[in-house]
PDB file of C-alpha atoms in Angstrom:
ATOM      1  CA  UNK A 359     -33.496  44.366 -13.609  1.00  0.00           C
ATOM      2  CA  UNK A 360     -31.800  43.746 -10.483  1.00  0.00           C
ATOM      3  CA  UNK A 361     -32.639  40.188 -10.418  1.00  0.00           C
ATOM      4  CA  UNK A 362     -31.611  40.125 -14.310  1.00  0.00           C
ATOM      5  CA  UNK A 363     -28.047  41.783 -13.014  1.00  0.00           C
ATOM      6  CA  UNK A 364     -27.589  39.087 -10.408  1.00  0.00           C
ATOM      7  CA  UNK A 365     -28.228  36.465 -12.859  1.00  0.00           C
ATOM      8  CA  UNK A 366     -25.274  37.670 -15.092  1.00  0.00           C
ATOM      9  CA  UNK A 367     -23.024  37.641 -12.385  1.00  0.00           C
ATOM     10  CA  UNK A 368     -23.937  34.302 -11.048  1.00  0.00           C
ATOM     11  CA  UNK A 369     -23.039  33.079 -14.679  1.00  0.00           C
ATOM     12  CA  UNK A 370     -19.729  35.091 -15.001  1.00  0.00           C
ATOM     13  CA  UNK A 371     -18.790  33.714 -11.628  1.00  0.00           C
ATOM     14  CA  UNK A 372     -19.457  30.015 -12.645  1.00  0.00           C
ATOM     15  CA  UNK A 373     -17.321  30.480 -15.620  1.00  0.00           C
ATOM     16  CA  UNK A 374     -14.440  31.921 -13.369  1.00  0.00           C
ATOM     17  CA  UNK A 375     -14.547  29.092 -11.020  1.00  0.00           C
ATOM     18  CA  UNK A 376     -15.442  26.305 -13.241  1.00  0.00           C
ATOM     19  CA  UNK A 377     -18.274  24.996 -10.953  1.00  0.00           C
ATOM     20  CA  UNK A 378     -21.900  24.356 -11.479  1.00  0.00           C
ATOM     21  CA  UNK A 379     -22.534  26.028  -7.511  1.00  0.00           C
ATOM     22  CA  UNK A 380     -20.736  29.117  -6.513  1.00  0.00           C
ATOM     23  CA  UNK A 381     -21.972  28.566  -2.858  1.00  0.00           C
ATOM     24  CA  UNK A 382     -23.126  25.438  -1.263  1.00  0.00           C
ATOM     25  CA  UNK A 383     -26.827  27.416  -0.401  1.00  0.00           C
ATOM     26  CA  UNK A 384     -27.447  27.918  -4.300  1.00  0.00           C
ATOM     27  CA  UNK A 385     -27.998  24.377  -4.108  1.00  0.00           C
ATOM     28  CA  UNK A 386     -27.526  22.035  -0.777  1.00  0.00           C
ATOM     29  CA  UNK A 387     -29.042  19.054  -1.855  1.00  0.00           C
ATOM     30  CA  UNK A 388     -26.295  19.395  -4.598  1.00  0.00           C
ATOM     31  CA  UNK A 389     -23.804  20.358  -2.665  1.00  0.00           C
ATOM     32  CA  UNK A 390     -24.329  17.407  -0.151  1.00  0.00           C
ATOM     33  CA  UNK A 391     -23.863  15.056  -3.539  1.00  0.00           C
ATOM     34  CA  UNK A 392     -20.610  16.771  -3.823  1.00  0.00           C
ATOM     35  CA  UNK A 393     -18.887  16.671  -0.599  1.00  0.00           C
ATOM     36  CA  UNK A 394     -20.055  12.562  -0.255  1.00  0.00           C
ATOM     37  CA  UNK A 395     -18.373  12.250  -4.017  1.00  0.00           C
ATOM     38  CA  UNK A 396     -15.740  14.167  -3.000  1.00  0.00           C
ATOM     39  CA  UNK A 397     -15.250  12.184   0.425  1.00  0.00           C
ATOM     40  CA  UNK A 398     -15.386   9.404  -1.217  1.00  0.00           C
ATOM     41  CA  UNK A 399     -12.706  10.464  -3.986  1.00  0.00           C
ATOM     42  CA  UNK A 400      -9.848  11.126  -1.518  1.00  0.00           C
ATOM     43  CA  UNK A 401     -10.838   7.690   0.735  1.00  0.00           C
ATOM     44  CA  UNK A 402      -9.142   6.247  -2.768  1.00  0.00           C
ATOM     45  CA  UNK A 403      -6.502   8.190  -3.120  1.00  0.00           C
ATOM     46  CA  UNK A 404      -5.868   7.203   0.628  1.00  0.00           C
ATOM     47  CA  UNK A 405      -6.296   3.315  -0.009  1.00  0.00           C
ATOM     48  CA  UNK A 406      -4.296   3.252  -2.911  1.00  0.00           C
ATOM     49  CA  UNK A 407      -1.250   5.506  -1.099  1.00  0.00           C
ATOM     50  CA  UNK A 408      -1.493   2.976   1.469  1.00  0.00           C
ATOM     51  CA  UNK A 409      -1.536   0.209  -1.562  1.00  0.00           C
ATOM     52  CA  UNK A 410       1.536   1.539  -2.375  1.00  0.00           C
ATOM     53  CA  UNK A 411       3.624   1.839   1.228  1.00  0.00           C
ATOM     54  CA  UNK A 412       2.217  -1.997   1.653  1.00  0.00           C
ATOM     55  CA  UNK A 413       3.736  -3.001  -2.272  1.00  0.00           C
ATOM     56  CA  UNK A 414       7.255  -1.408  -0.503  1.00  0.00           C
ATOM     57  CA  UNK A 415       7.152  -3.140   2.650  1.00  0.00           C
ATOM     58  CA  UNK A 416       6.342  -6.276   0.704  1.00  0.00           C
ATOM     59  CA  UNK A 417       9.179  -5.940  -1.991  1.00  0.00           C
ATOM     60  CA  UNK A 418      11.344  -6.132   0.899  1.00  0.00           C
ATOM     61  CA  UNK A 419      10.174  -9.384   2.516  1.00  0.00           C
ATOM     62  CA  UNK A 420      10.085 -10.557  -1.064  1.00  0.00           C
ATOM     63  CA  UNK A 421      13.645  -9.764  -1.141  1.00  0.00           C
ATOM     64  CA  UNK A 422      14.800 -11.524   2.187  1.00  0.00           C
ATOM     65  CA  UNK A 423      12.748 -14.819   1.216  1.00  0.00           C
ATOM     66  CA  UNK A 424      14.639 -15.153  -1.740  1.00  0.00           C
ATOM     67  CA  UNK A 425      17.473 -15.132  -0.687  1.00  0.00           C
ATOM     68  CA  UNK A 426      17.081 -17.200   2.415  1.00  0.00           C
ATOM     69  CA  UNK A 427      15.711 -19.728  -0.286  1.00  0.00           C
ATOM     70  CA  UNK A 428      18.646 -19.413  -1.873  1.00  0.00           C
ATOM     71  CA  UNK A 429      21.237 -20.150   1.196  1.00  0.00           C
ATOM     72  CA  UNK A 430      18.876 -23.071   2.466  1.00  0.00           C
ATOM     73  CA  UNK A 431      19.032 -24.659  -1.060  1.00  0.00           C
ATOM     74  CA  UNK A 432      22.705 -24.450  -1.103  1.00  0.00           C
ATOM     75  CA  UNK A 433      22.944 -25.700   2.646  1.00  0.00           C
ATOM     76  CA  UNK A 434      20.809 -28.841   1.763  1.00  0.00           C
ATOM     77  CA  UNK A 435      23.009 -28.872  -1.502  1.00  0.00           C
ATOM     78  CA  UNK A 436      26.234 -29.184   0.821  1.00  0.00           C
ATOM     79  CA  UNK A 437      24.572 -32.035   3.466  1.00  0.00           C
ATOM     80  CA  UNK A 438      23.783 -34.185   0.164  1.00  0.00           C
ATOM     81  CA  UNK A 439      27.418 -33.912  -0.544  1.00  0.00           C
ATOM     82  CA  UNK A 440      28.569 -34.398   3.329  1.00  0.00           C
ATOM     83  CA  UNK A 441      26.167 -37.564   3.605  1.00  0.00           C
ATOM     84  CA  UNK A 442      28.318 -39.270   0.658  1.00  0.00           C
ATOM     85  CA  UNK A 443      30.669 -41.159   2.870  1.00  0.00           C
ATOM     86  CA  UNK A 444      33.051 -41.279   0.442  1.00  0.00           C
ATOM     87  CA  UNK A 445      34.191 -38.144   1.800  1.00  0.00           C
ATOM     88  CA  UNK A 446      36.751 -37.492   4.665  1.00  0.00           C
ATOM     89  CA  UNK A 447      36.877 -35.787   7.673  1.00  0.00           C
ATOM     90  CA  UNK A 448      38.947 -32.919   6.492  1.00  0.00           C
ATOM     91  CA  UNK A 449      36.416 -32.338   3.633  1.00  0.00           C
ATOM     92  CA  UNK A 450      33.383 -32.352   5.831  1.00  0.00           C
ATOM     93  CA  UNK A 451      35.191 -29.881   8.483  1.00  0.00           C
ATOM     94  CA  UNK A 452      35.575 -27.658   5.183  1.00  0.00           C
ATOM     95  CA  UNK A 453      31.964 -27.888   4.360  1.00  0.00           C
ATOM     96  CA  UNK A 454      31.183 -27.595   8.043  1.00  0.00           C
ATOM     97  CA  UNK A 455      32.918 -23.974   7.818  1.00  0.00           C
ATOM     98  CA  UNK A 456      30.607 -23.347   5.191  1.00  0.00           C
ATOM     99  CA  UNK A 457      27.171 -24.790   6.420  1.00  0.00           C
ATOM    100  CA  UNK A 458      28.153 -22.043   9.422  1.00  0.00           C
ATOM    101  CA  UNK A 459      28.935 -19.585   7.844  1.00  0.00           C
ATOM    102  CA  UNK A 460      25.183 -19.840   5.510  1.00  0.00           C
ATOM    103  CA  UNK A 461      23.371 -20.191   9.110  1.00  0.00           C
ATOM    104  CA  UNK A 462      25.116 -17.295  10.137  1.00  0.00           C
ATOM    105  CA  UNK A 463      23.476 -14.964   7.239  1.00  0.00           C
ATOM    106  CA  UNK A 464      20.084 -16.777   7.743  1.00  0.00           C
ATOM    107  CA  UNK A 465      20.342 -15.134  11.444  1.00  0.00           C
ATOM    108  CA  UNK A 466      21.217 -11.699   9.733  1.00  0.00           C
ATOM    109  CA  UNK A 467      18.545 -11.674   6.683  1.00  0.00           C
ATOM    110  CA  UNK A 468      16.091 -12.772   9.428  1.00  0.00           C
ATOM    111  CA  UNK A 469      17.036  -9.858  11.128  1.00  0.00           C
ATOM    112  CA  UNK A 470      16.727  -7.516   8.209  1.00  0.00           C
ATOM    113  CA  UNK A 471      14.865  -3.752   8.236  1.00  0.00           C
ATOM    114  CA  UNK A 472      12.603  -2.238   6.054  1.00  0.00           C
ATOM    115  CA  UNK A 473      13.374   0.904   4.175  1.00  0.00           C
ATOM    116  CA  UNK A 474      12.019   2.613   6.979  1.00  0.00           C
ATOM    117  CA  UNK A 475      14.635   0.924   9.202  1.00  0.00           C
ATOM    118  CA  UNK A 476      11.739  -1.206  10.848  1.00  0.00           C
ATOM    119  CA  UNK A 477      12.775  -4.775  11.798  1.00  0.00           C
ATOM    120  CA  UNK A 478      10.900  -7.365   9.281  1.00  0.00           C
ATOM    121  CA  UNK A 479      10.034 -10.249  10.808  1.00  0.00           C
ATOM    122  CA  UNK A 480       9.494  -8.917  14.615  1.00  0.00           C
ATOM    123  CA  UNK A 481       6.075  -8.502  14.317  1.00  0.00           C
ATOM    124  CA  UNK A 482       4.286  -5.581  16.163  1.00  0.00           C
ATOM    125  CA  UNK A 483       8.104  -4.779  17.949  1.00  0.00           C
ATOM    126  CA  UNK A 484       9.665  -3.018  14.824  1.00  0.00           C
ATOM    127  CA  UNK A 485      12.095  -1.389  16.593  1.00  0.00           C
ATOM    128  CA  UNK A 486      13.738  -4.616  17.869  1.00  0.00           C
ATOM    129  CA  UNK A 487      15.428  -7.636  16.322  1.00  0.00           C
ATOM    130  CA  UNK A 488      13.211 -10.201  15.449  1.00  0.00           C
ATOM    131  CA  UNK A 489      15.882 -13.271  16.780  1.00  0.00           C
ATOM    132  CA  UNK A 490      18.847 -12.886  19.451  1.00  0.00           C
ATOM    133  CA  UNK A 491      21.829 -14.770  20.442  1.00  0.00           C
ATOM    134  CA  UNK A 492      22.954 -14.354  23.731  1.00  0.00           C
ATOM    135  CA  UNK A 493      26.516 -14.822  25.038  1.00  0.00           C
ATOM    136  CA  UNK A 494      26.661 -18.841  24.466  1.00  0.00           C
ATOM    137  CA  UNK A 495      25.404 -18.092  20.862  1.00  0.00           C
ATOM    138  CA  UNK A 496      22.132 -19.466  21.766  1.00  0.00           C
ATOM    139  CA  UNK A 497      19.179 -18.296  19.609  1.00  0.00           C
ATOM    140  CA  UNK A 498      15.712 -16.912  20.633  1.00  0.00           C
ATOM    141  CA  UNK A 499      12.567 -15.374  18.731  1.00  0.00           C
ATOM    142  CA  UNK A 500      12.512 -11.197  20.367  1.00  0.00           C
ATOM    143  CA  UNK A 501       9.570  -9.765  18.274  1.00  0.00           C
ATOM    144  CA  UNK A 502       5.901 -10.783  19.279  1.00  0.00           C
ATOM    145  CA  UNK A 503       2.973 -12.191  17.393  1.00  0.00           C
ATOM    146  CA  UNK A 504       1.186  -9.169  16.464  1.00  0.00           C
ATOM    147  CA  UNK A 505       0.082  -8.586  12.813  1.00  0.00           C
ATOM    148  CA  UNK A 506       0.484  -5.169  10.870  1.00  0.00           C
ATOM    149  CA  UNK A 507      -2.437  -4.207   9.057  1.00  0.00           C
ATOM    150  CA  UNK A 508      -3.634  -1.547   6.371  1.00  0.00           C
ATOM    151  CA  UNK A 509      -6.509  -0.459   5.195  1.00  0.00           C
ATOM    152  CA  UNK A 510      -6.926  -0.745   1.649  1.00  0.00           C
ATOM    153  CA  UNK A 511     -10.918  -0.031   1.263  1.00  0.00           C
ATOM    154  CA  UNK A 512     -14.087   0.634   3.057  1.00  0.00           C
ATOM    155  CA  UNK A 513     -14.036  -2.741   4.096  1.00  0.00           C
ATOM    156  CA  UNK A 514     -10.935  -4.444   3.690  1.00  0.00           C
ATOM    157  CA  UNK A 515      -7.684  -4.469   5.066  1.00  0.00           C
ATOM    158  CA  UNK A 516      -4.741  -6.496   4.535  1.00  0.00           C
ATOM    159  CA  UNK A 517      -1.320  -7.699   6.473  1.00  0.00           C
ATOM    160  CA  UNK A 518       1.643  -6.557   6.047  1.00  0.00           C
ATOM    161  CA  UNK A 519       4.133  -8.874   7.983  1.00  0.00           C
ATOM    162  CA  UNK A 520       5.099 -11.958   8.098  1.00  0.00           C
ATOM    163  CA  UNK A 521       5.885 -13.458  12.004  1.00  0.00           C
ATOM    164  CA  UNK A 522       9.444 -14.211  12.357  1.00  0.00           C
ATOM    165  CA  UNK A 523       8.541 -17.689  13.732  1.00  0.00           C
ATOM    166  CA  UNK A 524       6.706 -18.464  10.169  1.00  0.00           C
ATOM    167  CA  UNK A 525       9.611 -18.001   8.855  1.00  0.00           C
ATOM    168  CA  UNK A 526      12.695 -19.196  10.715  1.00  0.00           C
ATOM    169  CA  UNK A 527      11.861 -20.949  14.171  1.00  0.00           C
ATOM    170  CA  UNK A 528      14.724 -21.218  17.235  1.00  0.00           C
ATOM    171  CA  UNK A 529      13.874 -25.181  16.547  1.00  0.00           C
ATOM    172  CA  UNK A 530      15.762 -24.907  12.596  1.00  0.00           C
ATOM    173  CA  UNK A 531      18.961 -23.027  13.998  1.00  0.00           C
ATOM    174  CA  UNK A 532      19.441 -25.775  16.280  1.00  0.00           C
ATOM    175  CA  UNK A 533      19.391 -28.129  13.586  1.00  0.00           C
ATOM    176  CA  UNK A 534      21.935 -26.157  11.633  1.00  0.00           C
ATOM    177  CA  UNK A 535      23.956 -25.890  14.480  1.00  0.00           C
ATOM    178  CA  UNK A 536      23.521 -29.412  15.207  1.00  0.00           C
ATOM    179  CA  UNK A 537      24.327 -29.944  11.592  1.00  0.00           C
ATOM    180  CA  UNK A 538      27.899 -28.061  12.099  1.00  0.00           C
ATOM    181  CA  UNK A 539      28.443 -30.548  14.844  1.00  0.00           C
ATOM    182  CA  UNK A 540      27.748 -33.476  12.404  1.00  0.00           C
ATOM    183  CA  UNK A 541      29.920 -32.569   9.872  1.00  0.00           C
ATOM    184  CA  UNK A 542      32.886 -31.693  12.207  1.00  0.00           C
ATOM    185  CA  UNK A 543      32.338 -34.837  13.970  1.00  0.00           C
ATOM    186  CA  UNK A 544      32.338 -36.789  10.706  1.00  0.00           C
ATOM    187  CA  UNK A 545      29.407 -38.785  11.414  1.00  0.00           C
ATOM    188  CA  UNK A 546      27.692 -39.636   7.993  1.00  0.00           C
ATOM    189  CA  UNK A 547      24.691 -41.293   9.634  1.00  0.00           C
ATOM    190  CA  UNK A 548      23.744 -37.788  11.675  1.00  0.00           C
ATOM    191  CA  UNK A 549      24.480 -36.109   8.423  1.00  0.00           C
ATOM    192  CA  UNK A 550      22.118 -38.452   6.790  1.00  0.00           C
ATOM    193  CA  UNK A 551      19.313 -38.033   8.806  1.00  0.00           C
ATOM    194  CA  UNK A 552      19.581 -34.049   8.565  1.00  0.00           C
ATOM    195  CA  UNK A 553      18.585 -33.933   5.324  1.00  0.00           C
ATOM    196  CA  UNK A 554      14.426 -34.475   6.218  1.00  0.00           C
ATOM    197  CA  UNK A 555      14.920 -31.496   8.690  1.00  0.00           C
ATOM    198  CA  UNK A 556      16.794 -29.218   6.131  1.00  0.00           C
ATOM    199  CA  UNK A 557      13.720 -30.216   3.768  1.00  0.00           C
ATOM    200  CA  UNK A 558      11.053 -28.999   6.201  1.00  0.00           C
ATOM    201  CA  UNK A 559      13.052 -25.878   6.708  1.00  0.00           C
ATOM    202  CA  UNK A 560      13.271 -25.059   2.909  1.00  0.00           C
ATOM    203  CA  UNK A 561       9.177 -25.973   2.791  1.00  0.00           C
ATOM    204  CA  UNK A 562       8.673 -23.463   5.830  1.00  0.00           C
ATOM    205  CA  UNK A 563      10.176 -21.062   3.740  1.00  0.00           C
ATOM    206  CA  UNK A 564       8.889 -21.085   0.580  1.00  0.00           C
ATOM    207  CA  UNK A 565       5.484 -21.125   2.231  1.00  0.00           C
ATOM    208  CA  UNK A 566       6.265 -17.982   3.946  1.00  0.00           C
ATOM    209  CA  UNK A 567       7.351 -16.568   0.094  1.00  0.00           C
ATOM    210  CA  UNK A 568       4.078 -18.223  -0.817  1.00  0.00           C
ATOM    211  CA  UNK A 569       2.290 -16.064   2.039  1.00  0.00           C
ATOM    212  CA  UNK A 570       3.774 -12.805   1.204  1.00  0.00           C
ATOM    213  CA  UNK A 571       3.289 -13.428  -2.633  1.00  0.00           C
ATOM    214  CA  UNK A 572      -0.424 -13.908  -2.035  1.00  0.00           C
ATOM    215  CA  UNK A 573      -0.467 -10.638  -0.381  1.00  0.00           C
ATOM    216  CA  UNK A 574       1.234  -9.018  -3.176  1.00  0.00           C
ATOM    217  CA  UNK A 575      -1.803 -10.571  -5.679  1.00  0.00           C
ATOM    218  CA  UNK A 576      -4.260  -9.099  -3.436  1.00  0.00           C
ATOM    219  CA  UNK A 577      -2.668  -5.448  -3.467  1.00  0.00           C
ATOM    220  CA  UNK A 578      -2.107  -5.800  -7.171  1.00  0.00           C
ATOM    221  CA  UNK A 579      -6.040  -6.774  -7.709  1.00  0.00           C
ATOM    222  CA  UNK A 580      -7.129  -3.857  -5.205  1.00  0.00           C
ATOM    223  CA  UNK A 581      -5.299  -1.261  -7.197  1.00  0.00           C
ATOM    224  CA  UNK A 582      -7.021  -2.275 -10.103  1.00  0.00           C
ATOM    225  CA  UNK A 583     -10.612  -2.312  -8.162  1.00  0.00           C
ATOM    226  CA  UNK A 584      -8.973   1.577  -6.909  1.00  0.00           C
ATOM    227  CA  UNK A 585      -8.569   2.741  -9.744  1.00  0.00           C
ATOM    228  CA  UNK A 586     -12.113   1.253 -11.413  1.00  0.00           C
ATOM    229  CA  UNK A 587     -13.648   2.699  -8.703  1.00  0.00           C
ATOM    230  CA  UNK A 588     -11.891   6.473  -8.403  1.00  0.00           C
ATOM    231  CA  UNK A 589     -12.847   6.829 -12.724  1.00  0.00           C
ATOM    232  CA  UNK A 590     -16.379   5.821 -12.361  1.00  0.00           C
ATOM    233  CA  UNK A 591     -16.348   8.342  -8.866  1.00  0.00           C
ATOM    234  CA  UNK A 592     -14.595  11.556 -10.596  1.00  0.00           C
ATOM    235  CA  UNK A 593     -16.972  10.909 -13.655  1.00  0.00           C
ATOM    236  CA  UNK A 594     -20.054  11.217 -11.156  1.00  0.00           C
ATOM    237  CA  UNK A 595     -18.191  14.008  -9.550  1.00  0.00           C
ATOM    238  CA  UNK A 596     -17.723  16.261 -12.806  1.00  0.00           C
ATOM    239  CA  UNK A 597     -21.726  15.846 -13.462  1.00  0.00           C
ATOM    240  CA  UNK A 598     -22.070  17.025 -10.423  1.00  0.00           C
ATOM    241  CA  UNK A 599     -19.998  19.672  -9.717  1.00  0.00           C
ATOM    242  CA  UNK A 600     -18.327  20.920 -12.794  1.00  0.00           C
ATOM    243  CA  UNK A 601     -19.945  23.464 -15.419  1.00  0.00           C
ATOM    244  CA  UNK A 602     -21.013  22.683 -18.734  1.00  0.00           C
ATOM    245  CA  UNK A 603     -19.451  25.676 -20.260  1.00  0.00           C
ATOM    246  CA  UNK A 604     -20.527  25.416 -23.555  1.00  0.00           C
ATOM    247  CA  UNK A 605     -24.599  25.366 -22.286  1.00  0.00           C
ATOM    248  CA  UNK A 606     -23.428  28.555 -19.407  1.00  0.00           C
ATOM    249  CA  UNK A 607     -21.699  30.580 -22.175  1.00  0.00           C
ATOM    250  CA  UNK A 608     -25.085  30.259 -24.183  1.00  0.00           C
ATOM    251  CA  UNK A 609     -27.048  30.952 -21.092  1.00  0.00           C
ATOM    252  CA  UNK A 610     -25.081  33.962 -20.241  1.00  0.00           C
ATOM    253  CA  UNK A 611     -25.330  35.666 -23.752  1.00  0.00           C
ATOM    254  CA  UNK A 612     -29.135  35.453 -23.370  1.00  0.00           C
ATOM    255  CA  UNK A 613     -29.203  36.675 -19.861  1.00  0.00           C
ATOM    256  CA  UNK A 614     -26.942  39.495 -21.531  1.00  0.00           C
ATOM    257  CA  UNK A 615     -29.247  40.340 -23.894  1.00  0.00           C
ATOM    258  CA  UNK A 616     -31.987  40.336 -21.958  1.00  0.00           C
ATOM    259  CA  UNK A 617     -30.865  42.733 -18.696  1.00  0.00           C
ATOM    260  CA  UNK A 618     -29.532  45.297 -22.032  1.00  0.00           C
ATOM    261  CA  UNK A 619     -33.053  45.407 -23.125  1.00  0.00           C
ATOM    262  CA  UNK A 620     -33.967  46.132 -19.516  1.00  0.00           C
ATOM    263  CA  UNK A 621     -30.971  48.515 -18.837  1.00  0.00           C
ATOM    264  CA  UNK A 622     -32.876  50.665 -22.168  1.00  0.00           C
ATOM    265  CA  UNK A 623     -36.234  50.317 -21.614  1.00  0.00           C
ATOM    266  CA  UNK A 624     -35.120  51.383 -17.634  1.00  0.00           C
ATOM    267  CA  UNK A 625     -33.231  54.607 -19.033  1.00  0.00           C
ATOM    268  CA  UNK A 626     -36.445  55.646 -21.091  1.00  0.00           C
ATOM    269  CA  UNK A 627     -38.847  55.412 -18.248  1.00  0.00           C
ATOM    270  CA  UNK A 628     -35.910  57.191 -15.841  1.00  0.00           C
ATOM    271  CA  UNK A 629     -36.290  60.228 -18.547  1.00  0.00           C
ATOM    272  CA  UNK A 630     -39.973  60.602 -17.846  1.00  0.00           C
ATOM    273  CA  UNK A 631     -41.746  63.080 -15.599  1.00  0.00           C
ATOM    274  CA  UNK A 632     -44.860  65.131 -14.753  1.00  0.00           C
ATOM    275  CA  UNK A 633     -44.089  67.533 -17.813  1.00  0.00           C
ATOM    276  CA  UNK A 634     -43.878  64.536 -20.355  1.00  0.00           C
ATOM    277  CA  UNK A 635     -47.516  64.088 -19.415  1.00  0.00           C
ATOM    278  CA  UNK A 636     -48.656  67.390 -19.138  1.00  0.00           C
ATOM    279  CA  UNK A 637     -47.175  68.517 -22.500  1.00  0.00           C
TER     280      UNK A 637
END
């Protein structure tokens, strides 16, 4: 009867909790199963947070490559129109202004932060500008060459950064600023034969955007192997661990009915003594 009574409550307690175990020493072997499954459930949900603060990081690189795309298309736009000598020096001083003023920006996007306020493009020194310009206005790469990884499973991880010299070097800003000097100077043929360095500068570029956009595939095609992986895990994980209630409710109802019929037959022979027999 006793081991009838403890049966019950083992049954009512599963039904409280939900679980197939209501300690790990009714079954270890089982219980081992669960804590792996369960390990193995939150190293997702880990991988696929850290999906996610890589997919932010990213949208902002993302967001400074396009744009310095856009200002190096419309500086090479502007030294296709200086190289026409059909214009004067007045006009190229004007566009000269301009072609500055674009180089400037590229210095400032290069510069940019994350939404954490972490610089871009400076490598492993977030907390300092990638580029500098000391007092003469003369520009040099500050971060290092260090690359930010995540992990984003057991066995893969991926980077997060792209190197500030990948995508601007100290080289190109010379040749904008030798550029300026071109079109202030008036001097079509140095305009001329800018145009070959303001391509390579556009190509670095857009195989920087190239770079990150890769990266952004990758995350995109690990979320999906994630989130596979975490359904075919929490289905292993409910066979496992969780109760089959409709089976438990059945089981308890007979294990019911069977410590009642003990609980009676126990109160008969309880009413029985030495004058039951003798009479």
């Amino acid at each position: 009867m006793v081991q009838a009574q403890s049966d019950v409550a083992q049954l009512q307690t599963k039904l409280g909790s939900g679980k197939q175990l209501n300690t790990p020493s009714d079954d270890p072997q089982k219980s081992n199963a669960i804590a792996r499954l369960e390990g193995a459930l939150e190293r997702q949900s880990v991988y696929q947070k850290n999906i996610d603060a890589a997919q932010t990081r990213l949208s902002s690189e993302e967001t400074v490559l396009t744009s310095m795309n856009q200002l190096m298309q419309r500086v090479s736009e502007l030294t296709i129109q200086a190289a026409n000598d059909t214009l004067g020096a007045e006009d190229r001083a004007i566009l000269a202004i301009e072609v500055n003023s674009l180089k400037d920006e590229l210095f400032n996007l290069v510069n940019s932060r994350d939404l954490n306020g972490n610089y871009l493009f400076a490598g492993n020194k977030i907390d300092a500008p990638a580029f500098i310009k000391n007092d003469r206005g003369e520009i040099s790469y500050n971060g290092d060459y260090g690359r930010l990884t995540i992990n984003i499973s057991d066995v893969r991880e991926v980077s997060l950064n792209t190197l500030g010299t990948e995508v601007f070097s100290v080289e190109e800003f010379e040749t904008l600023d030798s550029l300026v000097d071109s079109l202030v100077a008036n001097d079509g043929n140095a305009i001329r034969r800018s145009i070959d360095s303001l391509n390579g500068i556009s190509d670095r570029l857009a195989q920087s955007y190239a770079a990150m956009a890769g990266r952004v595939s990758a995350l995109e095609s690990q979320r999906d192997v994630l989130e596979d992986t975490s359904l075919r895990i929490d289905k292993l994980l409910m066979s496992e661990r969780d109760l089959d209630y409709a089976s438990a409710v059945t089981e308890l109802t007979k294990e019911s009915v069977a410590l009642q019929a003990l609980q009676a037959s126990f109160t008969k022979i309880a009413q029985l003594s030495l004058f039951n027999f003798m009479r």
